[in-house]
CSV table of C-alpha atoms in Angstrom, one decimal:
chain,number,residue,atom,x,y,z
A,213,MET,CA,2.9,-4.9,31.4
A,214,HIS,CA,5.2,-6.0,28.5
A,215,LEU,CA,4.6,-7.4,25.0
A,216,ASP,CA,4.7,-11.1,24.8
A,217,SER,CA,6.1,-13.3,22.1
A,218,SER,CA,2.9,-13.4,20.1
A,219,ASP,CA,2.7,-9.6,20.2
A,220,LEU,CA,6.3,-9.3,18.9
A,221,ALA,CA,5.7,-11.9,16.2
A,222,ALA,CA,2.6,-9.9,15.0
A,223,ILE,CA,4.7,-6.7,15.0
A,224,TRP,CA,7.5,-8.3,13.0
A,225,LEU,CA,5.1,-9.9,10.5
A,226,THR,CA,3.4,-6.5,10.0
A,227,ILE,CA,6.7,-4.8,9.3
A,228,GLN,CA,7.6,-7.4,6.9
A,229,LEU,CA,4.2,-7.3,5.2
A,230,ALA,CA,4.2,-3.4,5.0
A,231,SER,CA,7.8,-3.3,3.7
A,232,LEU,CA,7.3,-5.8,0.9
A,233,THR,CA,3.9,-4.3,-0.1
A,234,THR,CA,5.3,-0.8,-0.3
A,235,ILE,CA,8.1,-1.9,-2.6
A,236,LEU,CA,5.7,-3.8,-4.8
A,237,LEU,CA,3.3,-0.9,-4.8
A,238,LEU,CA,5.9,1.6,-5.9
A,239,ILE,CA,7.0,-0.8,-8.8
A,240,ILE,CA,3.5,-1.5,-9.9
A,241,GLY,CA,2.0,2.0,-9.2
A,242,THR,CA,4.6,4.1,-10.9
A,243,PRO,CA,3.7,3.0,-14.5
A,244,ILE,CA,0.0,3.1,-13.8
A,245,ALA,CA,0.3,6.6,-12.3
A,246,TRP,CA,2.5,7.8,-15.2
A,247,TRP,CA,0.0,6.5,-17.8
A,248,LEU,CA,-3.0,8.1,-15.8
A,249,ALA,CA,-1.1,11.4,-15.7
A,250,ARG,CA,-0.1,11.5,-19.4
A,251,THR,CA,-2.8,9.6,-21.3
A,252,ARG,CA,-5.7,11.2,-23.2
A,253,SER,CA,-7.4,7.8,-23.7
A,254,ARG,CA,-11.1,7.3,-22.9
A,255,LEU,CA,-10.1,4.5,-20.6
A,256,LYS,CA,-8.4,6.9,-18.2
A,257,GLY,CA,-11.7,7.4,-16.3
A,258,PRO,CA,-12.6,3.8,-16.0
A,259,ILE,CA,-9.1,2.6,-15.1
A,260,GLY,CA,-8.7,5.4,-12.6
A,261,ALA,CA,-12.0,4.4,-11.0
A,262,VAL,CA,-10.9,0.7,-10.8
A,263,VAL,CA,-7.6,1.8,-9.1
A,264,ALA,CA,-9.6,3.9,-6.6
A,265,LEU,CA,-12.2,1.3,-5.7
A,266,PRO,CA,-10.5,0.3,-2.5
A,267,LEU,CA,-11.1,3.9,-1.2
A,268,VAL,CA,-14.8,3.3,-1.1
A,269,LEU,CA,-15.3,-0.4,-0.9
A,270,PRO,CA,-15.8,-2.0,2.6
A,271,PRO,CA,-12.6,-4.0,3.2
A,272,THR,CA,-14.7,-7.1,3.9
A,273,VAL,CA,-16.2,-6.9,0.4
A,274,LEU,CA,-12.8,-6.6,-1.2
A,275,GLY,CA,-11.4,-9.3,0.9
A,276,PHE,CA,-14.3,-11.6,0.0
A,277,TYR,CA,-13.8,-11.2,-3.7
A,278,LEU,CA,-10.1,-11.7,-3.4
A,279,LEU,CA,-10.7,-14.8,-1.4
A,280,VAL,CA,-13.0,-16.1,-4.2
A,281,VAL,CA,-10.6,-15.2,-7.0
A,282,MET,CA,-7.6,-16.7,-5.2
A,283,GLY,CA,-9.4,-19.7,-3.8
A,284,PRO,CA,-9.1,-23.3,-5.2
A,285,ASN,CA,-12.0,-22.7,-7.7
A,286,GLY,CA,-11.1,-19.1,-8.7
A,287,PRO,CA,-9.0,-18.2,-11.8
A,288,VAL,CA,-5.9,-17.2,-9.9
A,289,GLY,CA,-6.2,-20.1,-7.5
A,290,GLN,CA,-6.4,-22.5,-10.5
A,291,VAL,CA,-3.3,-20.9,-12.0
A,292,THR,CA,-1.3,-21.1,-8.7
A,293,GLN,CA,-2.3,-24.7,-8.2
A,294,SER,CA,-1.3,-25.7,-11.8
A,295,LEU,CA,2.1,-24.1,-11.0
A,296,GLY,CA,2.4,-26.2,-7.9
A,297,LEU,CA,2.1,-23.2,-5.6
A,298,GLY,CA,-1.1,-24.2,-3.9
A,299,VAL,CA,-3.6,-21.5,-3.1
A,300,LEU,CA,-2.8,-18.1,-1.7
A,301,PRO,CA,-5.5,-17.5,0.9
A,302,PHE,CA,-4.3,-18.0,4.5
A,303,THR,CA,-0.7,-17.6,3.5
A,304,PHE,CA,1.7,-14.6,3.8
A,305,ALA,CA,1.8,-14.4,0.0
A,306,GLY,CA,-2.0,-14.0,0.0
A,307,LEU,CA,-1.7,-11.2,2.4
A,308,VAL,CA,0.9,-9.4,0.2
A,309,VAL,CA,-1.6,-9.7,-2.8
A,310,GLY,CA,-4.5,-8.5,-0.8
A,311,SER,CA,-2.4,-5.5,0.7
A,312,VAL,CA,-1.1,-4.5,-2.8
A,313,VAL,CA,-4.8,-4.3,-4.2
A,314,TYR,CA,-6.1,-2.6,-1.0
A,315,SER,CA,-3.3,0.0,-0.8
A,316,LEU,CA,-2.9,0.7,-4.5
A,317,PRO,CA,-4.8,4.1,-4.6
A,318,PHE,CA,-2.7,5.4,-1.7
A,319,VAL,CA,0.4,5.0,-3.8
A,320,VAL,CA,-1.0,5.7,-7.3
A,321,GLN,CA,-2.8,9.0,-6.6
A,322,PRO,CA,0.2,10.8,-5.0
A,323,LEU,CA,2.4,9.7,-7.8
A,324,GLN,CA,-0.2,10.8,-10.4
A,325,ASN,CA,-0.5,14.2,-8.8
A,326,ALA,CA,3.3,14.5,-8.7
A,327,PHE,CA,3.6,13.6,-12.4
A,328,GLU,CA,0.8,16.0,-13.4
A,329,ALA,CA,2.5,18.8,-11.4
A,330,ILE,CA,5.6,18.5,-13.5
A,331,GLY,CA,3.9,19.5,-16.7
A,332,THR,CA,5.3,19.1,-20.2
A,333,ARG,CA,7.8,21.9,-20.4
A,334,PRO,CA,10.7,20.0,-18.6
A,335,LEU,CA,10.1,17.0,-20.9
A,336,GLU,CA,10.1,19.2,-23.9
A,337,ALA,CA,13.3,20.9,-22.9
A,338,ALA,CA,14.9,17.5,-22.3
A,339,ALA,CA,13.6,16.4,-25.7
A,340,THR,CA,15.3,19.3,-27.5
A,341,LEU,CA,18.6,18.1,-26.0
A,342,ARG,CA,17.9,14.7,-27.7
A,343,ALA,CA,17.2,12.9,-24.5
A,344,SER,CA,15.3,9.7,-25.1
A,345,PRO,CA,12.0,9.1,-23.4
A,346,ARG,CA,13.8,6.7,-20.9
A,347,ASP,CA,16.4,9.3,-20.1
A,348,CYS,CA,13.6,11.9,-19.7
A,349,PHE,CA,11.8,9.7,-17.2
A,350,PHE,CA,14.9,8.7,-15.1
A,351,SER,CA,16.8,12.0,-15.3
A,352,VAL,CA,14.0,14.6,-15.2
A,353,VAL,CA,10.7,13.1,-14.0
A,354,LEU,CA,11.9,10.9,-11.1
A,355,PRO,CA,13.9,13.8,-9.5
A,356,LEU,CA,11.1,16.3,-9.9
A,357,ALA,CA,8.6,13.7,-8.6
A,358,ARG,CA,10.6,12.7,-5.5
A,359,PRO,CA,8.3,14.3,-3.0
A,360,GLY,CA,5.4,12.4,-4.5
A,361,PHE,CA,7.4,9.1,-4.2
A,362,ILE,CA,8.2,9.8,-0.6
A,363,THR,CA,4.5,10.6,0.2
A,364,ALA,CA,3.3,7.5,-1.7
A,365,GLY,CA,5.9,5.3,0.1
A,366,ILE,CA,4.8,6.6,3.5
A,367,LEU,CA,1.1,6.3,2.8
A,368,GLY,CA,1.4,2.8,1.3
A,369,PHE,CA,3.4,1.6,4.3
A,370,ALA,CA,1.1,3.2,6.8
A,371,HIS,CA,-2.1,2.0,5.2
A,372,THR,CA,-0.8,-1.6,5.0
A,373,VAL,CA,0.1,-1.5,8.7
A,374,GLY,CA,-3.4,-0.3,9.6
A,375,GLU,CA,-5.3,-3.0,7.5
A,376,PHE,CA,-7.8,-5.3,9.3
A,377,GLY,CA,-10.7,-6.4,7.3
A,378,VAL,CA,-8.8,-7.5,4.2
A,379,VAL,CA,-6.1,-9.2,6.0
A,380,LEU,CA,-8.5,-11.1,8.3
A,381,MET,CA,-10.6,-12.2,5.3
A,382,ILE,CA,-7.7,-13.4,3.3
A,383,GLY,CA,-5.1,-14.5,5.9
A,384,GLY,CA,-7.3,-15.5,8.8
A,385,ASN,CA,-5.6,-15.6,12.2
A,386,ILE,CA,-2.6,-17.9,12.0
A,387,GLU,CA,0.1,-16.9,14.5
A,388,GLY,CA,3.5,-16.3,12.9
A,389,ARG,CA,2.1,-16.5,9.4
A,390,THR,CA,-0.9,-14.2,8.9
A,391,ARG,CA,-1.6,-12.7,12.4
A,392,VAL,CA,-0.7,-9.0,12.0
A,393,VAL,CA,-0.9,-6.3,14.7
A,394,SER,CA,-4.5,-5.3,13.9
A,395,VAL,CA,-5.7,-8.8,14.2
A,396,GLN,CA,-3.6,-9.3,17.4
A,397,ILE,CA,-5.4,-6.3,18.9
A,398,TYR,CA,-8.7,-7.8,18.0
A,399,ASP,CA,-7.7,-11.1,19.7
A,400,HIS,CA,-6.7,-9.2,22.9
A,401,VAL,CA,-10.0,-7.4,23.0
A,402,GLU,CA,-12.0,-10.6,22.3
A,403,ALA,CA,-10.1,-12.3,25.3
A,404,LEU,CA,-10.8,-9.2,27.5
A,405,GLU,CA,-7.0,-8.6,27.7
A,406,TYR,CA,-7.3,-4.9,27.6
A,407,ALA,CA,-3.8,-4.2,29.0
A,408,GLN,CA,-2.1,-6.0,26.1
A,409,ALA,CA,-4.5,-4.4,23.7
A,410,HIS,CA,-3.6,-0.9,25.1
A,411,TRP,CA,0.1,-1.6,24.4
A,412,LEU,CA,-0.4,-2.5,20.7
A,413,ALA,CA,-3.2,0.1,20.1
A,414,GLY,CA,-1.3,2.9,21.7
A,415,GLY,CA,1.7,2.0,19.6
A,416,MET,CA,-0.5,2.3,16.5
A,417,VAL,CA,-1.8,5.6,17.6
A,418,VAL,CA,1.8,6.9,18.0
A,419,PHE,CA,2.8,5.4,14.7
A,420,SER,CA,-0.1,7.1,12.9
A,421,PHE,CA,0.6,10.4,14.5
A,422,VAL,CA,4.2,10.3,13.4
A,423,VAL,CA,3.3,9.4,9.9
A,424,LEU,CA,0.9,12.3,9.6
A,425,LEU,CA,3.3,14.6,11.2
A,426,LEU,CA,6.0,13.6,8.6
A,427,LEU,CA,3.5,14.1,5.7
A,428,TYR,CA,2.3,17.5,6.9
A,429,THR,CA,5.8,18.7,7.8
A,430,ARG,CA,7.2,17.6,4.4
A,431,ARG,CA,4.3,19.3,2.6
A,432,ARG,CA,4.8,22.5,4.5
A,433,ALA,CA,8.6,22.4,3.8
A,434,VAL,CA,8.0,21.8,0.0
A,435,SER,CA,5.4,24.6,-0.2
A,436,VAL,CA,7.8,27.1,1.5
A,437,TRP,CA,10.6,26.0,-0.7
């Protein structure tokens, strides 16, 4: 049994979605994680809780509210329509937005932990050498937090690949546009096409194992070092 064209299209779409989402998550998540790691504001708790909400919310709940917000009557939907962009639900762009929101804590929390582990002494040492805050961040913080960025990137990518409830709520099931691997597996099972489902599901199992193996191997190597 081999993968057909719809399976390959779903795999390619999933890779595109996960890659773009991971890049956006690292760009958006880095300043959020840095602020959470350094601030003493009373807002740290509430903002941290908001970022972590996708960890405990059912994906369908999150997907429903994103669908409402981005729909034609929602605030985001009205803005995108006024800009001539239409509405985001049931489009690839909508999948990206939903994936960024859903996977945000899987990127922010590893980055926050990495930033907190650095402490203040390296930054104070750099400041005594007249390094600007920008130089401190790019020359000191980023190299020291590199393991956290790698972990965050791997988790963000893997979590996006494994999405189902959110992408189904926001994107529906449009072949070549919003049908990702998890939805394709669901379609095969619904059609009693268990052989095709086995191929895709087995690939997901192998992918998940490799991701976890990389994470645990890296953590062990870092701890030994």
